[in-house]
């Protein structure tokens, strides 16, 4: 019992648009921990796309009620800076307003801030908080009426309460308060007789907002993909092309690999997603958790055996090489680092960033790369643990989400990331960014997709998977400087970014680490030695070890 979070958030976004805002963002706490925040972000994306505007990537704070202006600053710079933000709760909005004002921003003159909840405190601020007010009294009355009806054994078939917007002007030229009265009563059962067990179940039911059935997920021309953020690997272009060519709309989603898997497991009894994109280790885990189902898409035979589950529970769509994405202008005169050991030096204190290995696949890949470079293997991560303990003394930055914009802004001068993001920054966005394969070596890893088990739109999901492996779909990855999994889809234009590195000496610890030699390089860019280690799963887990080329001692590719 509660509000329709998607509809309310969409309505608030439309209101901001009606006031002249076009560059609108959303700020939330940890998205995985709040289904309501997820629904509110979906509503925001829907309203933006409905108006022909591009939804911005979610700005995710580490806490639900405490803002960190550092995370939002990249979105407030440049000609495309945000003019308005919607926070997923009032306490977060109040915290953000304070942070903005302390940093010299004028609210709402420089940035309009909206909240969600309608707590009394917001009315006493200056300027007063613009918010989405929930009809708490009506929710309570509806819950009690529904509970009593269920106890009497009556069938409950409630419909959403009427909604309307009520505005009042703020003291400053901000945006009027939006009063939203979306109430969805999603309980509907008949009880033949009352007993304590059923009464207890009814009480529990009325205390929960049932949210797993997304309007978007149930639409005939939609497919839900978990973990397809527009700023990562140019998913934004891929999603637009999918809709243009197939008529299937795929909303953007900003989860990472770990969050996507956790969501699939949590929703196993009532799936919301149709397809999912993640790092290969998470694809293997998803198969083991029985939340994906086999599907062999078009061009299945062109995917190398080591890059797909034999039955089709997961399969690679592209791959990338891990290294250092370096904003040269943000190094404060320090040289571009060339090795893992360099990152431990005091001149890079507070400059090195890596995504959380416990959640993001690229973070896990970084740990694997360090571990193999230092002589470890998949059964012994001691070298990586020792390395990251040393790196911790150098004050690293450890975000949980994709941090491309934070590198370009200079907030994170050095990020453990993939080559394709660095090439995009340098060649598409014109940033002074270099990509470095560390001297000790690194890894090439695949990203994979799966069809979700019992998803709401399986046929649409299959069409999406077919498209990303088509010539058009694979060309999007090539344009974004990734290595498409289908070698035949790599044009001459992109060959210099996608071809295996030609000359590679053995790394320092070659006795325990698989690594690629020219004679072992397969057309897919994955080492045949790794593929032949055993099953496809083990081969994909191992990836390829990439020692540094002597022909280019500090940088890789055209960067």
Coordinates of C-alpha atoms in Angstrom, one line a residue:
X1 CA 0.0 0.0 0.0
X2 CA 1.5 3.3 -1.0
X3 CA 2.1 5.7 -3.8
X4 CA 2.8 4.9 -7.4
X5 CA 6.5 5.9 -7.3
X6 CA 7.0 5.7 -11.0
X7 CA 4.0 7.8 -11.9
X8 CA 4.7 10.4 -9.2
X9 CA 8.3 10.8 -10.2
X10 CA 7.3 11.1 -13.9
X11 CA 4.7 13.7 -13.0
X12 CA 7.3 15.7 -11.0
X13 CA 9.7 15.5 -14.0
X14 CA 7.0 16.7 -16.4
X15 CA 6.4 19.6 -14.1
X16 CA 10.1 20.7 -14.2
X17 CA 10.0 20.4 -17.9
X18 CA 6.9 22.6 -18.1
X19 CA 8.8 25.2 -16.1
X20 CA 11.4 25.3 -18.9
X21 CA 14.0 22.8 -17.6
X22 CA 15.5 20.5 -20.1
X23 CA 18.8 19.4 -18.3
X24 CA 17.3 17.6 -15.4
X25 CA 19.1 14.9 -13.3
X26 CA 18.2 12.6 -10.4
X27 CA 20.1 12.1 -7.2
X28 CA 19.6 8.9 -5.0
X29 CA 21.3 6.9 -2.3
X30 CA 22.5 3.4 -3.0
X31 CA 20.0 2.3 -5.7
X32 CA 20.3 -1.4 -4.9
X33 CA 19.0 -0.9 -1.4
X34 CA 15.8 0.9 -2.3
X35 CA 13.1 -0.4 -4.7
X36 CA 11.3 2.9 -4.3
X37 CA 14.3 4.8 -5.5
X38 CA 14.6 2.5 -8.5
X39 CA 10.9 3.1 -9.4
X40 CA 11.4 6.8 -9.0
X41 CA 14.4 6.8 -11.4
X42 CA 12.3 4.7 -13.9
X43 CA 9.6 7.4 -13.8
X44 CA 12.1 10.1 -14.3
X45 CA 13.6 8.3 -17.3
X46 CA 10.2 7.7 -18.8
X47 CA 9.1 11.4 -18.6
X48 CA 12.4 12.6 -20.0
X49 CA 12.2 10.3 -23.0
X50 CA 8.5 11.1 -23.4
X51 CA 9.5 14.7 -23.8
X52 CA 12.3 13.9 -26.3
X53 CA 15.0 14.6 -23.7
X54 CA 18.0 12.5 -22.8
X55 CA 17.8 11.1 -19.2
X56 CA 21.0 11.7 -17.3
X57 CA 22.9 8.9 -15.5
X58 CA 21.7 8.6 -11.9
X59 CA 24.0 10.4 -9.4
X60 CA 24.3 7.8 -6.6
X61 CA 25.3 8.9 -3.1
X62 CA 26.8 6.6 -0.6
X63 CA 24.0 7.3 1.9
X64 CA 20.2 7.7 1.4
X65 CA 19.9 10.9 3.4
X66 CA 23.3 12.6 3.1
X67 CA 24.5 14.3 -0.1
X68 CA 28.1 14.4 -1.3
X69 CA 28.5 17.4 -3.6
X70 CA 31.7 15.8 -5.1
X71 CA 29.6 13.1 -6.8
X72 CA 27.3 15.7 -8.4
X73 CA 29.9 18.3 -9.4
X74 CA 30.8 16.8 -12.8
X75 CA 27.1 17.2 -13.8
X76 CA 27.2 20.9 -12.8
X77 CA 30.0 21.9 -15.1
X78 CA 30.1 22.9 -18.7
X79 CA 27.6 24.0 -21.3
X80 CA 25.5 21.0 -20.6
X81 CA 25.3 21.5 -16.8
X82 CA 22.1 20.5 -15.0
X83 CA 19.6 23.2 -14.2
X84 CA 17.4 21.0 -11.9
X85 CA 17.6 17.8 -9.9
X86 CA 15.1 15.6 -8.3
X87 CA 16.2 13.8 -5.1
X88 CA 14.6 10.5 -4.2
X89 CA 13.7 11.7 -0.7
X90 CA 13.4 15.0 1.2
X91 CA 16.2 14.4 3.6
X92 CA 18.6 13.9 0.8
X93 CA 17.3 17.0 -1.0
X94 CA 17.7 19.1 2.2
X95 CA 21.3 17.8 2.6
X96 CA 22.0 18.6 -1.0
X97 CA 20.6 22.2 -0.7
X98 CA 22.9 22.7 2.3
X99 CA 26.0 21.4 0.4
X100 CA 25.2 23.6 -2.6
X101 CA 24.8 26.7 -0.6
X102 CA 28.0 26.1 1.3
X103 CA 29.8 25.7 -2.0
X104 CA 28.4 29.1 -3.2
X105 CA 25.5 27.9 -5.4
X106 CA 22.2 29.8 -5.2
X107 CA 19.2 27.5 -4.8
X108 CA 17.0 27.7 -6.9
X109 CA 18.7 30.4 -9.1
X110 CA 21.7 28.3 -10.1
X111 CA 20.1 24.9 -9.5
X112 CA 16.5 23.9 -8.7
X113 CA 16.2 21.1 -6.2
X114 CA 13.1 18.9 -5.6
X115 CA 12.5 16.3 -3.0
X116 CA 10.1 13.4 -2.5
X117 CA 8.0 12.7 0.6
X118 CA 6.6 16.0 1.8
X119 CA 8.1 16.1 5.3
X120 CA 7.2 19.1 7.4
X121 CA 10.8 20.3 7.8
X122 CA 10.9 21.2 4.1
X123 CA 8.4 24.0 4.6
X124 CA 10.6 25.8 7.1
X125 CA 13.7 26.1 5.0
X126 CA 14.7 29.2 3.1
X127 CA 14.0 28.7 0.3
X128 CA 11.4 26.2 1.1
X129 CA 11.8 22.7 -0.3
X130 CA 9.9 21.9 -3.5
X131 CA 8.8 18.3 -3.1
X132 CA 6.4 15.5 -4.0
X133 CA 4.0 15.2 -1.1
X134 CA 2.7 11.8 -0.3
X135 CA -0.9 11.6 1.1
X136 CA 0.1 9.7 4.3
X137 CA -3.3 10.0 5.9
X138 CA -5.1 8.6 2.9
X139 CA -2.6 5.7 2.6
X140 CA -3.2 4.8 6.2
X141 CA -7.0 4.9 5.8
X142 CA -6.9 2.8 2.7
X143 CA -4.6 0.3 4.4
X144 CA -7.0 -0.1 7.4
X145 CA -10.1 -0.3 5.1
X146 CA -8.4 -3.0 3.0
X147 CA -7.3 -4.9 6.0
X148 CA -10.8 -4.9 7.5
X149 CA -12.3 -6.0 4.2
X150 CA -9.9 -8.9 4.0
X151 CA -10.7 -10.0 7.5
X152 CA -14.4 -10.0 6.6
X153 CA -13.6 -12.3 3.7
X154 CA -14.5 -9.7 1.1
X155 CA -12.8 -9.5 -2.3
X156 CA -10.6 -6.4 -2.6
X157 CA -10.4 -4.8 -6.1
X158 CA -9.2 -1.3 -5.3
X159 CA -8.2 1.1 -8.0
X160 CA -5.7 4.0 -7.8
X161 CA -7.0 7.2 -6.1
X162 CA -7.4 10.3 -8.2
X163 CA -4.2 12.4 -8.7
X164 CA -3.7 16.1 -9.2
X165 CA -1.0 18.7 -8.8
X166 CA -1.3 21.5 -6.3
X167 CA 1.2 24.3 -6.6
X168 CA 2.3 27.0 -4.2
X169 CA 5.0 29.6 -5.0
X170 CA 8.3 29.4 -3.3
X171 CA 9.9 32.5 -1.8
X172 CA 12.6 32.6 -4.4
X173 CA 11.9 32.0 -8.1
X174 CA 11.9 28.3 -7.8
X175 CA 9.5 25.7 -8.8
X176 CA 6.0 25.3 -7.1
X177 CA 5.5 22.4 -4.8
X178 CA 3.9 19.4 -6.5
X179 CA 1.3 17.6 -4.5
X180 CA 0.9 14.1 -5.7
X181 CA -1.8 11.8 -4.5
X182 CA -1.0 8.6 -6.3
X183 CA -2.2 5.7 -4.3
X184 CA -2.0 2.1 -5.5
X185 CA -3.8 -0.5 -3.5
X186 CA -2.4 -3.7 -4.9
X187 CA -3.9 -6.2 -2.4
X188 CA -6.7 -8.3 -3.8
X189 CA -7.6 -11.6 -2.1
X190 CA -10.7 -13.2 -0.7
X191 CA -10.5 -15.0 2.7
X192 CA -13.0 -17.8 3.2
X193 CA -12.5 -17.7 7.0
X194 CA -10.6 -15.6 9.4
X195 CA -7.9 -17.2 11.5
X196 CA -4.8 -15.8 13.2
X197 CA -2.4 -17.0 10.5
X198 CA -4.3 -15.3 7.8
X199 CA -4.8 -12.1 9.9
X200 CA -1.0 -12.0 10.4
X201 CA -0.4 -12.5 6.7
X202 CA -2.9 -9.7 5.9
X203 CA -1.1 -7.3 8.3
X204 CA 2.2 -8.1 6.7
X205 CA 0.7 -7.6 3.2
X206 CA -0.6 -4.2 4.0
X207 CA 2.8 -3.1 5.3
X208 CA 4.5 -3.7 2.0
X209 CA 4.4 -1.7 -1.1
X210 CA 4.1 -4.2 -3.9
X211 CA 6.3 -2.9 -6.7
X212 CA 7.8 -5.6 -8.8
X213 CA 5.3 -5.4 -11.6
X214 CA 6.6 -2.5 -13.7
X215 CA 4.3 -0.8 -16.2
X216 CA 7.2 -0.6 -18.6
X217 CA 8.1 -4.3 -18.1
X218 CA 4.6 -5.3 -19.1
X219 CA 4.3 -3.2 -22.2
X220 CA 4.1 -5.1 -25.5
X221 CA 6.8 -2.9 -27.2
X222 CA 9.3 -2.8 -24.3
X223 CA 12.1 -4.9 -23.0
X224 CA 13.8 -4.3 -19.7
X225 CA 17.6 -4.6 -19.6
X226 CA 19.5 -4.5 -16.4
X227 CA 22.8 -2.7 -16.4
X228 CA 22.8 -0.7 -19.7
X229 CA 24.0 2.8 -18.6
X230 CA 24.1 5.2 -21.5
X231 CA 27.6 6.5 -20.6
X232 CA 29.1 3.0 -20.5
X233 CA 30.3 1.4 -23.8
X234 CA 27.9 3.8 -25.6
X235 CA 24.8 1.9 -24.5
X236 CA 22.9 5.1 -25.2
X237 CA 23.5 4.8 -29.0
X238 CA 22.8 1.0 -28.9
X239 CA 19.4 1.5 -27.1
X240 CA 18.3 4.2 -29.6
X241 CA 19.3 2.0 -32.5
X242 CA 17.4 -1.0 -31.1
X243 CA 14.2 1.1 -30.9
X244 CA 14.7 2.6 -34.3
X245 CA 15.3 -0.8 -36.0
X246 CA 13.0 -3.1 -34.0
X247 CA 10.4 -0.9 -32.4
X248 CA 11.4 -2.2 -29.0
X249 CA 12.0 0.4 -26.4
X250 CA 14.7 -0.5 -23.8
X251 CA 14.9 2.0 -20.9
X252 CA 18.3 3.0 -19.6
X253 CA 19.5 1.3 -16.4
X254 CA 22.4 2.4 -14.2
X255 CA 23.0 -0.7 -12.1
X256 CA 26.4 -2.4 -12.2
X257 CA 27.0 -6.1 -12.7
X258 CA 26.8 -7.0 -9.0
X259 CA 23.7 -5.0 -8.4
X260 CA 22.0 -6.5 -11.5
X261 CA 22.7 -10.0 -10.3
X262 CA 21.4 -9.2 -6.8
X263 CA 18.2 -7.7 -8.3
X264 CA 17.6 -10.8 -10.5
X265 CA 18.0 -13.1 -7.4
X266 CA 15.7 -10.9 -5.3
X267 CA 13.0 -10.9 -8.1
X268 CA 13.3 -14.6 -9.0
X269 CA 9.7 -15.3 -8.2
X270 CA 8.4 -12.3 -10.2
X271 CA 11.1 -11.1 -12.7
X272 CA 11.0 -7.6 -14.0
X273 CA 14.0 -7.7 -16.4
X274 CA 14.0 -9.5 -19.8
X275 CA 17.8 -9.4 -20.5
X276 CA 20.8 -8.5 -18.5
X277 CA 24.4 -7.3 -19.3
X278 CA 27.3 -7.9 -17.0
X279 CA 30.8 -9.2 -16.6
X280 CA 31.4 -12.8 -17.4
X281 CA 31.8 -14.0 -13.8
X282 CA 28.4 -12.6 -12.9
X283 CA 26.9 -14.3 -15.9
X284 CA 28.3 -17.6 -14.6
X285 CA 26.9 -16.9 -11.2
X286 CA 23.5 -16.0 -12.6
X287 CA 23.4 -19.3 -14.3
X288 CA 24.2 -21.1 -11.1
X289 CA 21.5 -19.1 -9.3
X290 CA 19.0 -20.3 -12.0
X291 CA 17.8 -16.7 -12.8
X292 CA 18.7 -16.9 -16.5
X293 CA 17.5 -19.2 -19.3
X294 CA 19.3 -20.6 -22.3
X295 CA 19.0 -18.7 -25.6
X296 CA 21.2 -19.0 -28.7
X297 CA 20.9 -15.7 -30.6
X298 CA 21.5 -15.0 -34.3
X299 CA 25.2 -15.4 -35.1
X300 CA 25.6 -17.9 -32.3
X301 CA 28.1 -19.9 -34.3
X302 CA 30.4 -17.0 -34.7
X303 CA 31.0 -16.6 -31.0
X304 CA 34.1 -18.6 -30.0
X305 CA 33.4 -21.6 -27.8
X306 CA 35.4 -20.1 -24.8
X307 CA 33.2 -17.0 -24.8
X308 CA 29.8 -18.6 -24.4
X309 CA 28.0 -21.1 -22.2
X310 CA 27.4 -24.2 -24.4
X311 CA 23.7 -24.0 -23.8
X312 CA 23.3 -20.3 -24.2
X313 CA 22.9 -19.2 -20.5
X314 CA 25.4 -16.4 -21.2
X315 CA 27.5 -15.3 -24.2
X316 CA 30.0 -12.5 -24.9
X317 CA 29.1 -9.5 -26.9
X318 CA 32.4 -7.6 -26.7
X319 CA 35.5 -7.3 -24.7
X320 CA 38.1 -4.8 -23.4
X321 CA 41.6 -4.5 -22.0
X322 CA 42.0 -3.2 -18.4
X323 CA 44.6 -0.6 -17.7
X324 CA 45.0 3.0 -16.5
X325 CA 42.8 5.7 -17.8
X326 CA 44.8 8.8 -17.1
X327 CA 43.7 12.5 -17.3
X328 CA 47.1 14.0 -18.0
X329 CA 46.0 17.5 -17.1
X330 CA 45.0 16.4 -13.6
X331 CA 48.3 14.9 -12.6
X332 CA 49.7 18.2 -11.2
X333 CA 52.9 17.7 -13.1
X334 CA 53.5 14.1 -12.1
X335 CA 54.5 11.8 -15.0
X336 CA 52.0 9.4 -16.5
X337 CA 52.3 6.1 -14.5
X338 CA 53.6 3.1 -16.4
X339 CA 53.3 0.3 -13.9
X340 CA 51.3 -1.1 -11.0
X341 CA 54.2 -0.3 -8.8
X342 CA 54.0 3.4 -9.9
X343 CA 50.5 3.8 -8.4
X344 CA 52.0 3.2 -4.9
X345 CA 54.3 6.2 -5.2
X346 CA 53.6 9.2 -3.0
X347 CA 53.3 11.5 -6.1
X348 CA 50.0 9.8 -6.9
X349 CA 48.5 10.1 -3.5
X350 CA 44.8 10.7 -3.7
X351 CA 44.8 10.4 -7.5
X352 CA 44.1 6.7 -8.1
X353 CA 40.6 5.4 -8.4
X354 CA 39.1 1.9 -8.9
X355 CA 35.6 0.6 -8.7
X356 CA 34.5 -1.5 -5.7
X357 CA 35.6 -5.1 -6.5
X358 CA 32.8 -6.5 -4.4
X359 CA 30.1 -4.9 -6.6
X360 CA 31.4 -3.8 -10.0
X361 CA 32.9 -6.2 -12.5
X362 CA 35.5 -3.8 -13.6
X363 CA 36.7 -3.6 -10.0
X364 CA 36.9 -7.3 -9.8
X365 CA 38.8 -7.4 -13.1
X366 CA 41.3 -4.9 -11.7
X367 CA 41.9 -7.2 -8.7
X368 CA 42.4 -10.1 -11.0
X369 CA 44.9 -8.1 -13.2
X370 CA 46.9 -7.0 -10.2
X371 CA 46.9 -10.5 -8.7
X372 CA 48.2 -12.1 -11.9
X373 CA 50.7 -9.4 -12.5
X374 CA 52.1 -10.0 -9.0
X375 CA 52.3 -13.8 -9.4
X376 CA 48.9 -14.9 -8.0
X377 CA 46.3 -17.0 -9.7
X378 CA 42.5 -17.6 -9.3
X379 CA 43.1 -19.9 -6.3
X380 CA 45.5 -17.4 -4.5
X381 CA 44.5 -13.8 -4.2
X382 CA 47.1 -13.0 -1.6
X383 CA 49.3 -10.8 -4.0
X384 CA 46.3 -8.7 -4.9
X385 CA 45.2 -8.3 -1.2
X386 CA 48.8 -7.3 -0.3
X387 CA 48.8 -4.8 -3.2
X388 CA 45.5 -3.1 -2.3
X389 CA 46.5 -2.9 1.3
X390 CA 49.5 -0.9 0.2
X391 CA 47.4 1.2 -2.2
X392 CA 45.0 2.0 0.6
X393 CA 47.9 4.0 2.3
X394 CA 47.9 6.2 -0.8
X395 CA 44.3 7.4 -0.2
X396 CA 42.6 5.9 -3.3
X397 CA 39.2 6.8 -4.5
X398 CA 36.7 3.9 -4.6
X399 CA 33.4 4.7 -6.3
X400 CA 30.7 2.1 -6.8
X401 CA 29.4 3.3 -10.2
X402 CA 30.9 4.1 -13.6
X403 CA 33.1 7.1 -13.2
X404 CA 33.9 8.2 -16.7
X405 CA 32.7 11.8 -16.1
X406 CA 34.8 12.0 -12.9
X407 CA 37.9 11.2 -14.8
X408 CA 37.2 13.8 -17.5
X409 CA 36.5 16.5 -14.8
X410 CA 39.8 15.7 -13.2
X411 CA 38.3 14.6 -9.9
X412 CA 39.8 11.1 -10.5
X413 CA 43.1 11.6 -12.4
X414 CA 43.9 7.9 -12.7
X415 CA 41.2 5.2 -12.9
X416 CA 41.6 1.5 -13.4
X417 CA 39.3 1.1 -16.4
X418 CA 39.1 -0.3 -19.9
X419 CA 40.8 0.9 -23.0
X420 CA 37.5 1.7 -24.8
X421 CA 36.6 4.3 -22.2
X422 CA 40.0 6.0 -22.5
X423 CA 39.9 5.9 -26.3
X424 CA 36.4 7.4 -26.3
X425 CA 37.5 10.2 -24.0
X426 CA 40.5 11.0 -26.2
X427 CA 39.2 10.6 -29.7
X428 CA 35.4 11.4 -29.2
X429 CA 35.4 13.8 -26.3
X430 CA 38.7 15.5 -27.1
X431 CA 40.1 15.0 -23.5
X432 CA 43.8 14.9 -22.8
X433 CA 43.5 11.3 -21.7
X434 CA 46.0 8.5 -22.2
X435 CA 45.5 4.7 -21.8
X436 CA 48.3 2.7 -20.2
X437 CA 48.8 -1.0 -20.1
X438 CA 51.0 -1.5 -17.0
X439 CA 54.5 -3.0 -17.6
X440 CA 53.8 -6.0 -15.4
X441 CA 50.8 -7.0 -17.5
X442 CA 47.0 -6.8 -17.5
X443 CA 43.9 -8.8 -18.7
X444 CA 41.4 -8.8 -21.6
X445 CA 37.9 -9.8 -20.4
X446 CA 34.5 -10.3 -22.0
X447 CA 31.2 -8.7 -21.1
X448 CA 28.2 -11.0 -21.6
X449 CA 24.4 -11.0 -21.9
X450 CA 21.7 -13.4 -20.8
X451 CA 18.0 -13.9 -21.3
X452 CA 16.3 -13.6 -17.9
X453 CA 14.3 -16.7 -16.8
X454 CA 10.5 -16.1 -16.9
X455 CA 11.0 -12.4 -17.9
X456 CA 7.8 -10.6 -18.8
X457 CA 8.7 -10.0 -22.5
X458 CA 10.8 -13.0 -23.6
X459 CA 10.3 -12.5 -27.3
X460 CA 11.3 -8.8 -27.1
X461 CA 14.3 -9.8 -25.0
X462 CA 15.4 -12.3 -27.7
X463 CA 15.1 -9.6 -30.4
X464 CA 17.3 -7.3 -28.3
X465 CA 19.9 -10.1 -27.9
X466 CA 19.8 -10.8 -31.6
X467 CA 20.3 -7.1 -32.4
X468 CA 23.4 -6.6 -30.2
X469 CA 25.1 -9.4 -32.1
X470 CA 24.0 -8.2 -35.5
X471 CA 26.3 -6.2 -37.8
X472 CA 24.6 -3.0 -36.8
X473 CA 24.8 -3.8 -33.1
X474 CA 28.4 -4.9 -33.2
X475 CA 29.3 -1.8 -35.1
X476 CA 28.1 0.3 -32.2
X477 CA 30.6 -1.4 -29.9
X478 CA 33.4 -0.9 -32.5
X479 CA 32.5 2.8 -32.8
X480 CA 32.8 2.9 -29.0
X481 CA 36.4 1.4 -29.3
X482 CA 35.4 -2.0 -27.9
X483 CA 36.3 -5.4 -29.4
X484 CA 33.2 -6.9 -30.9
X485 CA 32.9 -10.6 -30.2
X486 CA 32.2 -11.3 -33.9
X487 CA 35.5 -10.9 -35.7
X488 CA 33.7 -10.6 -39.0
X489 CA 31.9 -7.4 -37.8
X490 CA 35.1 -5.5 -37.2
X491 CA 35.7 -3.2 -40.2
X492 CA 39.1 -2.0 -41.4
X493 CA 38.2 1.4 -39.9
X494 CA 38.2 -0.1 -36.4
X495 CA 40.8 -2.8 -36.8
X496 CA 43.6 -0.7 -35.2
X497 CA 41.6 -0.6 -32.0
X498 CA 40.3 -4.2 -32.1
X499 CA 43.2 -6.3 -33.3
X500 CA 45.3 -8.4 -30.9
X501 CA 48.6 -6.7 -29.8
X502 CA 51.3 -8.1 -32.0
X503 CA 54.4 -8.4 -30.0
X504 CA 54.4 -9.4 -26.4
X505 CA 57.1 -10.7 -24.1
X506 CA 56.4 -12.9 -21.2
X507 CA 55.5 -11.1 -17.9
X508 CA 57.7 -11.2 -14.8
X509 CA 55.7 -14.1 -13.4
X510 CA 55.0 -16.2 -16.5
X511 CA 55.4 -19.5 -14.7
X512 CA 51.9 -19.3 -13.1
X513 CA 50.0 -16.9 -15.3
X514 CA 48.3 -17.6 -18.7
X515 CA 49.3 -15.0 -21.2
X516 CA 48.9 -14.4 -24.9
X517 CA 51.6 -14.9 -27.5
X518 CA 51.3 -14.1 -31.2
X519 CA 50.9 -17.7 -32.1
X520 CA 48.1 -18.1 -29.5
X521 CA 46.1 -15.1 -30.3
X522 CA 42.7 -16.1 -31.7
X523 CA 40.6 -13.8 -34.1
X524 CA 38.3 -13.1 -31.1
X525 CA 41.2 -11.5 -29.2
X526 CA 41.0 -14.2 -26.5
X527 CA 44.0 -16.4 -25.9
X528 CA 43.7 -20.0 -27.2
X529 CA 45.8 -21.2 -24.3
X530 CA 43.1 -19.8 -21.9
X531 CA 40.2 -21.2 -23.9
X532 CA 41.9 -24.6 -23.9
X533 CA 42.3 -24.7 -20.1
X534 CA 39.0 -26.5 -19.8
X535 CA 35.4 -25.5 -19.9
X536 CA 34.2 -22.3 -21.4
X537 CA 33.4 -21.0 -18.0
X538 CA 37.0 -21.5 -16.8
X539 CA 38.4 -20.0 -19.9
X540 CA 36.3 -16.9 -19.6
X541 CA 37.1 -16.6 -15.9
X542 CA 40.8 -16.6 -16.7
X543 CA 40.6 -14.1 -19.5
X544 CA 43.9 -13.2 -21.1
X545 CA 47.1 -11.8 -19.6
X546 CA 48.5 -8.9 -21.6
X547 CA 52.1 -8.1 -20.9
X548 CA 53.3 -4.7 -22.1
X549 CA 54.5 -4.4 -25.6
X550 CA 58.2 -3.3 -26.0
X551 CA 57.2 -1.4 -29.1
X552 CA 55.2 1.1 -27.0
X553 CA 56.7 1.1 -23.5
X554 CA 54.1 3.3 -21.8
X555 CA 50.9 3.6 -23.8
X556 CA 48.6 1.4 -25.8
X557 CA 46.9 2.0 -29.1
X558 CA 46.5 5.4 -30.7
X559 CA 46.3 7.2 -27.4

